[in-house]
C-alpha cells in the first residue's frame, strides 16, 4: 500500500498538481481505504506544526524581508563594493561577497536573490556587465545563503532528524566560505578573460572606514547570533527572535529608515511565504507518517545497506538522490519527504548526521539553479529580464565551483565537522 501511495504522489506531481495537493490527496486516500478516522489527519498535521525549532523559520523570513525594506541591503552592498570592487571582476566580486554578508542575516537563497539581487543586478548592468552574466553571478552566489548561518533549510533538516541545529549551523560556515572563494576565483578568471570593468583603484583607509562604519551594525548580526548560541544564552529559535529585534532596532534607531509601512509590508510578505512553507511541512508530516506505518524507510534502508556499508559510497548515493530531488522539488518539500527515508540507513552505516545534513542541503541548493523547477532561475531571470536560455548559458561556468564545493564537502568530512567539533 505504501508503494501505491508513493506512485499516486509521483503521478499527481508529474501531472502538474501543486505539491501540497500531490501529498495530501494520496494521504486522504490511504486514510479512507484503511478505515482510519479522518480526524487522524488533523492530529498528524497539528503535531507536525507543534515544533519549537520551526518557529525560527518565519522569524528569519521576516528578518530577510525587513532588511530589504529598511536600507540595510544598500549599506551591505556599498561596503562590499568599497572593499572588493577593485578586484578582477569588480561588481561580480561585490555581488558574491555581499551574498555572504546578507546570508548571515536572512538564511534563505530566495531572500538574497529577491532583495540584494535586485540592487546587484541593476548596478552591474549600469556599469556595463551583461545582463545574463549579472544574473548568473547573483543566482550562483545565492546558493551560499542556506548554508551559512542562519539557515532555514538546516533548521528544517534539524527539526526532521532531531540533529543539533547549532551543530548544523556551525558546520555550514566552512563549506560556505569554500564556496564563496571558488565562486570569486571563477568570476575573476571570467572577468580577466573578457576584460570586464572594475573600480579604478583600491580604496584608501579613510574610504574603507566611511563604508565600514554604516555597515558595521548589520555585520554584527551574525556574530551576535552565533556567539549567543555558543555561549548558551539562547537556542536557535530564540536567536532568530533576537536577530529580528536587533534588525528592527538598527533599522529604526540607527539608520532611521524603517517606517510603519515598511514594517507592515514585511509582515505581510512573511505571512505569505511562511504559509506556503508550513502548509508543506504539515502535509509532508502526514505523508511521512503513512510511509513509516507502511515501513517504507525500513525497506529502503535494507535495500541501501545491501548495496554497500561504506559511508563514502552511501554519501555518493545520497548526492545522486538529492541532486535529482532538487531538480523537481523545492528544498523544504525534499527535506521533509526524502530525508526521513534516506538518513537512517546512512547514519546506521556510520555517516555523521551533521555531515549528511550539509551534503543534502547543498545538493538541494544546487537544485535551485537547475531546470525545470529551479526557483532561483525563474526569480533571477525575471529580475534581470533575460530568458532562461540566456541565463543557463551564462551559468555554465559557475556550476563548476558549485560541483567542486559539493565534492569537497562530500569527501572531506573532517573539514565540515572541524568547527562543530572544536566548539563542542
JSON list of N, CA, C and O in Angstrom, two decimals, residues 9-48:
[
{"chain": "A", "resi": 9, "resn": "UNK", "atom": "N", "xyz": [1.43, 9.82, -5.59]},
{"chain": "A", "resi": 9, "resn": "UNK", "atom": "CA", "xyz": [2.11, 11.12, -5.40]},
{"chain": "A", "resi": 9, "resn": "UNK", "atom": "C", "xyz": [2.90, 11.49, -6.64]},
{"chain": "A", "resi": 9, "resn": "UNK", "atom": "O", "xyz": [2.82, 12.63, -7.14]},
{"chain": "A", "resi": 10, "resn": "UNK", "atom": "N", "xyz": [3.69, 10.56, -7.17]},
{"chain": "A", "resi": 10, "resn": "UNK", "atom": "CA", "xyz": [4.52, 10.85, -8.34]},
{"chain": "A", "resi": 10, "resn": "UNK", "atom": "C", "xyz": [3.67, 11.18, -9.56]},
{"chain": "A", "resi": 10, "resn": "UNK", "atom": "O", "xyz": [3.99, 12.11, -10.32]},
{"chain": "A", "resi": 11, "resn": "UNK", "atom": "N", "xyz": [2.58, 10.44, -9.75]},
{"chain": "A", "resi": 11, "resn": "UNK", "atom": "CA", "xyz": [1.69, 10.70, -10.89]},
{"chain": "A", "resi": 11, "resn": "UNK", "atom": "C", "xyz": [1.09, 12.09, -10.80]},
{"chain": "A", "resi": 11, "resn": "UNK", "atom": "O", "xyz": [1.08, 12.86, -11.76]},
{"chain": "A", "resi": 12, "resn": "UNK", "atom": "N", "xyz": [0.55, 12.44, -9.62]},
{"chain": "A", "resi": 12, "resn": "UNK", "atom": "CA", "xyz": [-0.06, 13.76, -9.44]},
{"chain": "A", "resi": 12, "resn": "UNK", "atom": "C", "xyz": [0.97, 14.88, -9.62]},
{"chain": "A", "resi": 12, "resn": "UNK", "atom": "O", "xyz": [0.68, 15.90, -10.22]},
{"chain": "A", "resi": 13, "resn": "UNK", "atom": "N", "xyz": [2.18, 14.65, -9.12]},
{"chain": "A", "resi": 13, "resn": "UNK", "atom": "CA", "xyz": [3.23, 15.66, -9.26]},
{"chain": "A", "resi": 13, "resn": "UNK", "atom": "C", "xyz": [3.60, 15.86, -10.73]},
{"chain": "A", "resi": 13, "resn": "UNK", "atom": "O", "xyz": [3.73, 17.00, -11.20]},
{"chain": "A", "resi": 14, "resn": "UNK", "atom": "N", "xyz": [3.75, 14.76, -11.46]},
{"chain": "A", "resi": 14, "resn": "UNK", "atom": "CA", "xyz": [4.11, 14.86, -12.87]},
{"chain": "A", "resi": 14, "resn": "UNK", "atom": "C", "xyz": [2.99, 15.45, -13.71]},
{"chain": "A", "resi": 14, "resn": "UNK", "atom": "O", "xyz": [3.24, 16.06, -14.76]},
{"chain": "A", "resi": 15, "resn": "UNK", "atom": "N", "xyz": [1.75, 15.31, -13.25]},
{"chain": "A", "resi": 15, "resn": "UNK", "atom": "CA", "xyz": [0.61, 15.90, -13.95]},
{"chain": "A", "resi": 15, "resn": "UNK", "atom": "C", "xyz": [0.49, 17.40, -13.69]},
{"chain": "A", "resi": 15, "resn": "UNK", "atom": "O", "xyz": [-0.37, 18.06, -14.29]},
{"chain": "A", "resi": 16, "resn": "UNK", "atom": "N", "xyz": [1.32, 17.92, -12.81]},
{"chain": "A", "resi": 16, "resn": "UNK", "atom": "CA", "xyz": [1.33, 19.36, -12.57]},
{"chain": "A", "resi": 16, "resn": "UNK", "atom": "C", "xyz": [0.51, 19.82, -11.38]},
{"chain": "A", "resi": 16, "resn": "UNK", "atom": "O", "xyz": [0.27, 21.03, -11.22]},
{"chain": "A", "resi": 17, "resn": "UNK", "atom": "N", "xyz": [0.07, 18.89, -10.53]},
{"chain": "A", "resi": 17, "resn": "UNK", "atom": "CA", "xyz": [-0.67, 19.29, -9.33]},
{"chain": "A", "resi": 17, "resn": "UNK", "atom": "C", "xyz": [0.27, 20.06, -8.40]},
{"chain": "A", "resi": 17, "resn": "UNK", "atom": "O", "xyz": [1.46, 19.76, -8.33]},
{"chain": "A", "resi": 18, "resn": "UNK", "atom": "N", "xyz": [-0.23, 21.06, -7.67]},
{"chain": "A", "resi": 18, "resn": "UNK", "atom": "CA", "xyz": [0.60, 21.68, -6.63]},
{"chain": "A", "resi": 18, "resn": "UNK", "atom": "C", "xyz": [1.10, 20.63, -5.65]},
{"chain": "A", "resi": 18, "resn": "UNK", "atom": "O", "xyz": [0.40, 19.63, -5.38]},
{"chain": "A", "resi": 19, "resn": "UNK", "atom": "N", "xyz": [2.30, 20.84, -5.13]},
{"chain": "A", "resi": 19, "resn": "UNK", "atom": "CA", "xyz": [2.94, 19.84, -4.28]},
{"chain": "A", "resi": 19, "resn": "UNK", "atom": "C", "xyz": [2.06, 19.47, -3.09]},
{"chain": "A", "resi": 19, "resn": "UNK", "atom": "O", "xyz": [1.96, 18.30, -2.71]},
{"chain": "A", "resi": 20, "resn": "UNK", "atom": "N", "xyz": [1.39, 20.46, -2.50]},
{"chain": "A", "resi": 20, "resn": "UNK", "atom": "CA", "xyz": [0.55, 20.19, -1.32]},
{"chain": "A", "resi": 20, "resn": "UNK", "atom": "C", "xyz": [-0.56, 19.22, -1.67]},
{"chain": "A", "resi": 20, "resn": "UNK", "atom": "O", "xyz": [-0.83, 18.26, -0.94]},
{"chain": "A", "resi": 21, "resn": "UNK", "atom": "N", "xyz": [-1.23, 19.44, -2.81]},
{"chain": "A", "resi": 21, "resn": "UNK", "atom": "CA", "xyz": [-2.30, 18.53, -3.23]},
{"chain": "A", "resi": 21, "resn": "UNK", "atom": "C", "xyz": [-1.74, 17.15, -3.58]},
{"chain": "A", "resi": 21, "resn": "UNK", "atom": "O", "xyz": [-2.36, 16.12, -3.31]},
{"chain": "A", "resi": 22, "resn": "UNK", "atom": "N", "xyz": [-0.56, 17.13, -4.23]},
{"chain": "A", "resi": 22, "resn": "UNK", "atom": "CA", "xyz": [0.04, 15.84, -4.59]},
{"chain": "A", "resi": 22, "resn": "UNK", "atom": "C", "xyz": [0.40, 15.03, -3.36]},
{"chain": "A", "resi": 22, "resn": "UNK", "atom": "O", "xyz": [0.47, 13.80, -3.43]},
{"chain": "A", "resi": 23, "resn": "UNK", "atom": "N", "xyz": [0.61, 15.70, -2.23]},
{"chain": "A", "resi": 23, "resn": "UNK", "atom": "CA", "xyz": [0.90, 15.00, -0.97]},
{"chain": "A", "resi": 23, "resn": "UNK", "atom": "C", "xyz": [-0.38, 14.62, -0.22]},
{"chain": "A", "resi": 23, "resn": "UNK", "atom": "O", "xyz": [-0.53, 13.51, 0.29]},
{"chain": "A", "resi": 24, "resn": "UNK", "atom": "N", "xyz": [-1.31, 15.58, -0.14]},
{"chain": "A", "resi": 24, "resn": "UNK", "atom": "CA", "xyz": [-2.50, 15.37, 0.68]},
{"chain": "A", "resi": 24, "resn": "UNK", "atom": "C", "xyz": [-3.50, 14.39, 0.05]},
{"chain": "A", "resi": 24, "resn": "UNK", "atom": "O", "xyz": [-4.15, 13.62, 0.78]},
{"chain": "A", "resi": 25, "resn": "UNK", "atom": "N", "xyz": [-3.65, 14.41, -1.25]},
{"chain": "A", "resi": 25, "resn": "UNK", "atom": "CA", "xyz": [-4.64, 13.52, -1.90]},
{"chain": "A", "resi": 25, "resn": "UNK", "atom": "C", "xyz": [-4.33, 12.05, -1.65]},
{"chain": "A", "resi": 25, "resn": "UNK", "atom": "O", "xyz": [-5.21, 11.29, -1.20]},
{"chain": "A", "resi": 26, "resn": "UNK", "atom": "N", "xyz": [-3.11, 11.56, -1.92]},
{"chain": "A", "resi": 26, "resn": "UNK", "atom": "CA", "xyz": [-2.83, 10.15, -1.59]},
{"chain": "A", "resi": 26, "resn": "UNK", "atom": "C", "xyz": [-2.92, 9.86, -0.09]},
{"chain": "A", "resi": 26, "resn": "UNK", "atom": "O", "xyz": [-3.29, 8.74, 0.30]},
{"chain": "A", "resi": 27, "resn": "UNK", "atom": "N", "xyz": [-2.59, 10.85, 0.74]},
{"chain": "A", "resi": 27, "resn": "UNK", "atom": "CA", "xyz": [-2.72, 10.64, 2.19]},
{"chain": "A", "resi": 27, "resn": "UNK", "atom": "C", "xyz": [-4.17, 10.42, 2.56]},
{"chain": "A", "resi": 27, "resn": "UNK", "atom": "O", "xyz": [-4.50, 9.52, 3.36]},
{"chain": "A", "resi": 28, "resn": "UNK", "atom": "N", "xyz": [-5.08, 11.23, 2.00]},
{"chain": "A", "resi": 28, "resn": "UNK", "atom": "CA", "xyz": [-6.51, 11.07, 2.27]},
{"chain": "A", "resi": 28, "resn": "UNK", "atom": "C", "xyz": [-7.02, 9.73, 1.75]},
{"chain": "A", "resi": 28, "resn": "UNK", "atom": "O", "xyz": [-7.84, 9.06, 2.40]},
{"chain": "A", "resi": 29, "resn": "UNK", "atom": "N", "xyz": [-6.54, 9.33, 0.58]},
{"chain": "A", "resi": 29, "resn": "UNK", "atom": "CA", "xyz": [-6.96, 8.04, 0.00]},
{"chain": "A", "resi": 29, "resn": "UNK", "atom": "C", "xyz": [-6.54, 6.91, 0.94]},
{"chain": "A", "resi": 29, "resn": "UNK", "atom": "O", "xyz": [-7.32, 5.96, 1.18]},
{"chain": "A", "resi": 30, "resn": "UNK", "atom": "N", "xyz": [-5.34, 6.98, 1.47]},
{"chain": "A", "resi": 30, "resn": "UNK", "atom": "CA", "xyz": [-4.85, 5.94, 2.38]},
{"chain": "A", "resi": 30, "resn": "UNK", "atom": "C", "xyz": [-5.73, 5.86, 3.63]},
{"chain": "A", "resi": 30, "resn": "UNK", "atom": "O", "xyz": [-6.12, 4.77, 4.07]},
{"chain": "A", "resi": 31, "resn": "UNK", "atom": "N", "xyz": [-6.02, 7.02, 4.21]},
{"chain": "A", "resi": 31, "resn": "UNK", "atom": "CA", "xyz": [-6.84, 7.05, 5.43]},
{"chain": "A", "resi": 31, "resn": "UNK", "atom": "C", "xyz": [-8.20, 6.43, 5.18]},
{"chain": "A", "resi": 31, "resn": "UNK", "atom": "O", "xyz": [-8.71, 5.64, 5.98]},
{"chain": "A", "resi": 32, "resn": "UNK", "atom": "N", "xyz": [-8.82, 6.76, 4.04]},
{"chain": "A", "resi": 32, "resn": "UNK", "atom": "CA", "xyz": [-10.15, 6.24, 3.72]},
{"chain": "A", "resi": 32, "resn": "UNK", "atom": "C", "xyz": [-10.11, 4.73, 3.46]},
{"chain": "A", "resi": 32, "resn": "UNK", "atom": "O", "xyz": [-10.97, 3.98, 3.95]},
{"chain": "A", "resi": 33, "resn": "UNK", "atom": "N", "xyz": [-9.12, 4.27, 2.68]},
{"chain": "A", "resi": 33, "resn": "UNK", "atom": "CA", "xyz": [-9.05, 2.85, 2.34]},
{"chain": "A", "resi": 33, "resn": "UNK", "atom": "C", "xyz": [-8.72, 1.98, 3.55]},
{"chain": "A", "resi": 33, "resn": "UNK", "atom": "O", "xyz": [-9.18, 0.84, 3.64]},
{"chain": "A", "resi": 34, "resn": "UNK", "atom": "N", "xyz": [-7.95, 2.54, 4.48]},
{"chain": "A", "resi": 34, "resn": "UNK", "atom": "CA", "xyz": [-7.58, 1.78, 5.67]},
{"chain": "A", "resi": 34, "resn": "UNK", "atom": "C", "xyz": [-8.64, 1.88, 6.77]},
{"chain": "A", "resi": 34, "resn": "UNK", "atom": "O", "xyz": [-8.50, 1.26, 7.83]},
{"chain": "A", "resi": 35, "resn": "UNK", "atom": "N", "xyz": [-9.69, 2.66, 6.54]},
{"chain": "A", "resi": 35, "resn": "UNK", "atom": "CA", "xyz": [-10.75, 2.80, 7.52]},
{"chain": "A", "resi": 35, "resn": "UNK", "atom": "C", "xyz": [-10.36, 3.58, 8.76]},
{"chain": "A", "resi": 35, "resn": "UNK", "atom": "O", "xyz": [-10.96, 3.41, 9.83]},
{"chain": "A", "resi": 36, "resn": "UNK", "atom": "N", "xyz": [-9.37, 4.44, 8.64]},
{"chain": "A", "resi": 36, "resn": "UNK", "atom": "CA", "xyz": [-8.93, 5.25, 9.77]},
{"chain": "A", "resi": 36, "resn": "UNK", "atom": "C", "xyz": [-9.82, 6.48, 9.92]},
{"chain": "A", "resi": 36, "resn": "UNK", "atom": "O", "xyz": [-10.38, 6.97, 8.92]},
{"chain": "A", "resi": 37, "resn": "UNK", "atom": "N", "xyz": [-9.97, 7.01, 11.12]},
{"chain": "A", "resi": 37, "resn": "UNK", "atom": "CA", "xyz": [-10.79, 8.21, 11.30]},
{"chain": "A", "resi": 37, "resn": "UNK", "atom": "C", "xyz": [-10.15, 9.42, 10.61]},
{"chain": "A", "resi": 37, "resn": "UNK", "atom": "O", "xyz": [-8.93, 9.61, 10.66]},
{"chain": "A", "resi": 38, "resn": "UNK", "atom": "N", "xyz": [-10.98, 10.25, 9.95]},
{"chain": "A", "resi": 38, "resn": "UNK", "atom": "CA", "xyz": [-10.46, 11.43, 9.26]},
{"chain": "A", "resi": 38, "resn": "UNK", "atom": "C", "xyz": [-9.80, 12.41, 10.22]},
{"chain": "A", "resi": 38, "resn": "UNK", "atom": "O", "xyz": [-8.92, 13.18, 9.83]},
{"chain": "A", "resi": 39, "resn": "UNK", "atom": "N", "xyz": [-10.24, 12.37, 11.49]},
{"chain": "A", "resi": 39, "resn": "UNK", "atom": "CA", "xyz": [-9.62, 13.25, 12.48]},
{"chain": "A", "resi": 39, "resn": "UNK", "atom": "C", "xyz": [-8.14, 12.99, 12.66]},
{"chain": "A", "resi": 39, "resn": "UNK", "atom": "O", "xyz": [-7.40, 13.85, 13.16]},
{"chain": "A", "resi": 40, "resn": "UNK", "atom": "N", "xyz": [-7.70, 11.78, 12.24]},
{"chain": "A", "resi": 40, "resn": "UNK", "atom": "CA", "xyz": [-6.29, 11.45, 12.36]},
{"chain": "A", "resi": 40, "resn": "UNK", "atom": "C", "xyz": [-5.42, 12.41, 11.54]},
{"chain": "A", "resi": 40, "resn": "UNK", "atom": "O", "xyz": [-4.32, 12.78, 11.96]},
{"chain": "A", "resi": 41, "resn": "UNK", "atom": "N", "xyz": [-5.94, 12.81, 10.37]},
{"chain": "A", "resi": 41, "resn": "UNK", "atom": "CA", "xyz": [-5.17, 13.72, 9.53]},
{"chain": "A", "resi": 41, "resn": "UNK", "atom": "C", "xyz": [-4.95, 15.06, 10.24]},
{"chain": "A", "resi": 41, "resn": "UNK", "atom": "O", "xyz": [-3.85, 15.62, 10.22]},
{"chain": "A", "resi": 42, "resn": "UNK", "atom": "N", "xyz": [-6.00, 15.55, 10.89]},
{"chain": "A", "resi": 42, "resn": "UNK", "atom": "CA", "xyz": [-5.86, 16.80, 11.64]},
{"chain": "A", "resi": 42, "resn": "UNK", "atom": "C", "xyz": [-4.87, 16.68, 12.78]},
{"chain": "A", "resi": 42, "resn": "UNK", "atom": "O", "xyz": [-4.08, 17.60, 13.04]},
{"chain": "A", "resi": 43, "resn": "UNK", "atom": "N", "xyz": [-4.88, 15.52, 13.45]},
{"chain": "A", "resi": 43, "resn": "UNK", "atom": "CA", "xyz": [-3.95, 15.30, 14.55]},
{"chain": "A", "resi": 43, "resn": "UNK", "atom": "C", "xyz": [-2.50, 15.28, 14.08]},
{"chain": "A", "resi": 43, "resn": "UNK", "atom": "O", "xyz": [-1.63, 15.91, 14.68]},
{"chain": "A", "resi": 44, "resn": "UNK", "atom": "N", "xyz": [-2.24, 14.57, 12.98]},
{"chain": "A", "resi": 44, "resn": "UNK", "atom": "CA", "xyz": [-0.87, 14.48, 12.47]},
{"chain": "A", "resi": 44, "resn": "UNK", "atom": "C", "xyz": [-0.37, 15.83, 11.98]},
{"chain": "A", "resi": 44, "resn": "UNK", "atom": "O", "xyz": [0.79, 16.19, 12.18]},
{"chain": "A", "resi": 45, "resn": "UNK", "atom": "N", "xyz": [-1.24, 16.58, 11.31]},
{"chain": "A", "resi": 45, "resn": "UNK", "atom": "CA", "xyz": [-0.87, 17.90, 10.80]},
{"chain": "A", "resi": 45, "resn": "UNK", "atom": "C", "xyz": [-0.55, 18.85, 11.95]},
{"chain": "A", "resi": 45, "resn": "UNK", "atom": "O", "xyz": [0.45, 19.58, 11.94]},
{"chain": "A", "resi": 46, "resn": "UNK", "atom": "N", "xyz": [-1.42, 18.84, 12.96]},
{"chain": "A", "resi": 46, "resn": "UNK", "atom": "CA", "xyz": [-1.21, 19.72, 14.11]},
{"chain": "A", "resi": 46, "resn": "UNK", "atom": "C", "xyz": [0.06, 19.35, 14.86]},
{"chain": "A", "resi": 46, "resn": "UNK", "atom": "O", "xyz": [0.83, 20.23, 15.29]},
{"chain": "A", "resi": 47, "resn": "UNK", "atom": "N", "xyz": [0.31, 18.08, 15.00]},
{"chain": "A", "resi": 47, "resn": "UNK", "atom": "CA", "xyz": [1.50, 17.61, 15.70]},
{"chain": "A", "resi": 47, "resn": "UNK", "atom": "C", "xyz": [2.77, 18.08, 14.98]},
{"chain": "A", "resi": 47, "resn": "UNK", "atom": "O", "xyz": [3.76, 18.46, 15.60]},
{"chain": "A", "resi": 48, "resn": "UNK", "atom": "N", "xyz": [2.74, 18.06, 13.65]},
{"chain": "A", "resi": 48, "resn": "UNK", "atom": "CA", "xyz": [3.91, 18.47, 12.86]},
{"chain": "A", "resi": 48, "resn": "UNK", "atom": "C", "xyz": [4.24, 19.93, 13.07]},
{"chain": "A", "resi": 48, "resn": "UNK", "atom": "O", "xyz": [5.41, 20.32, 13.11]}
]
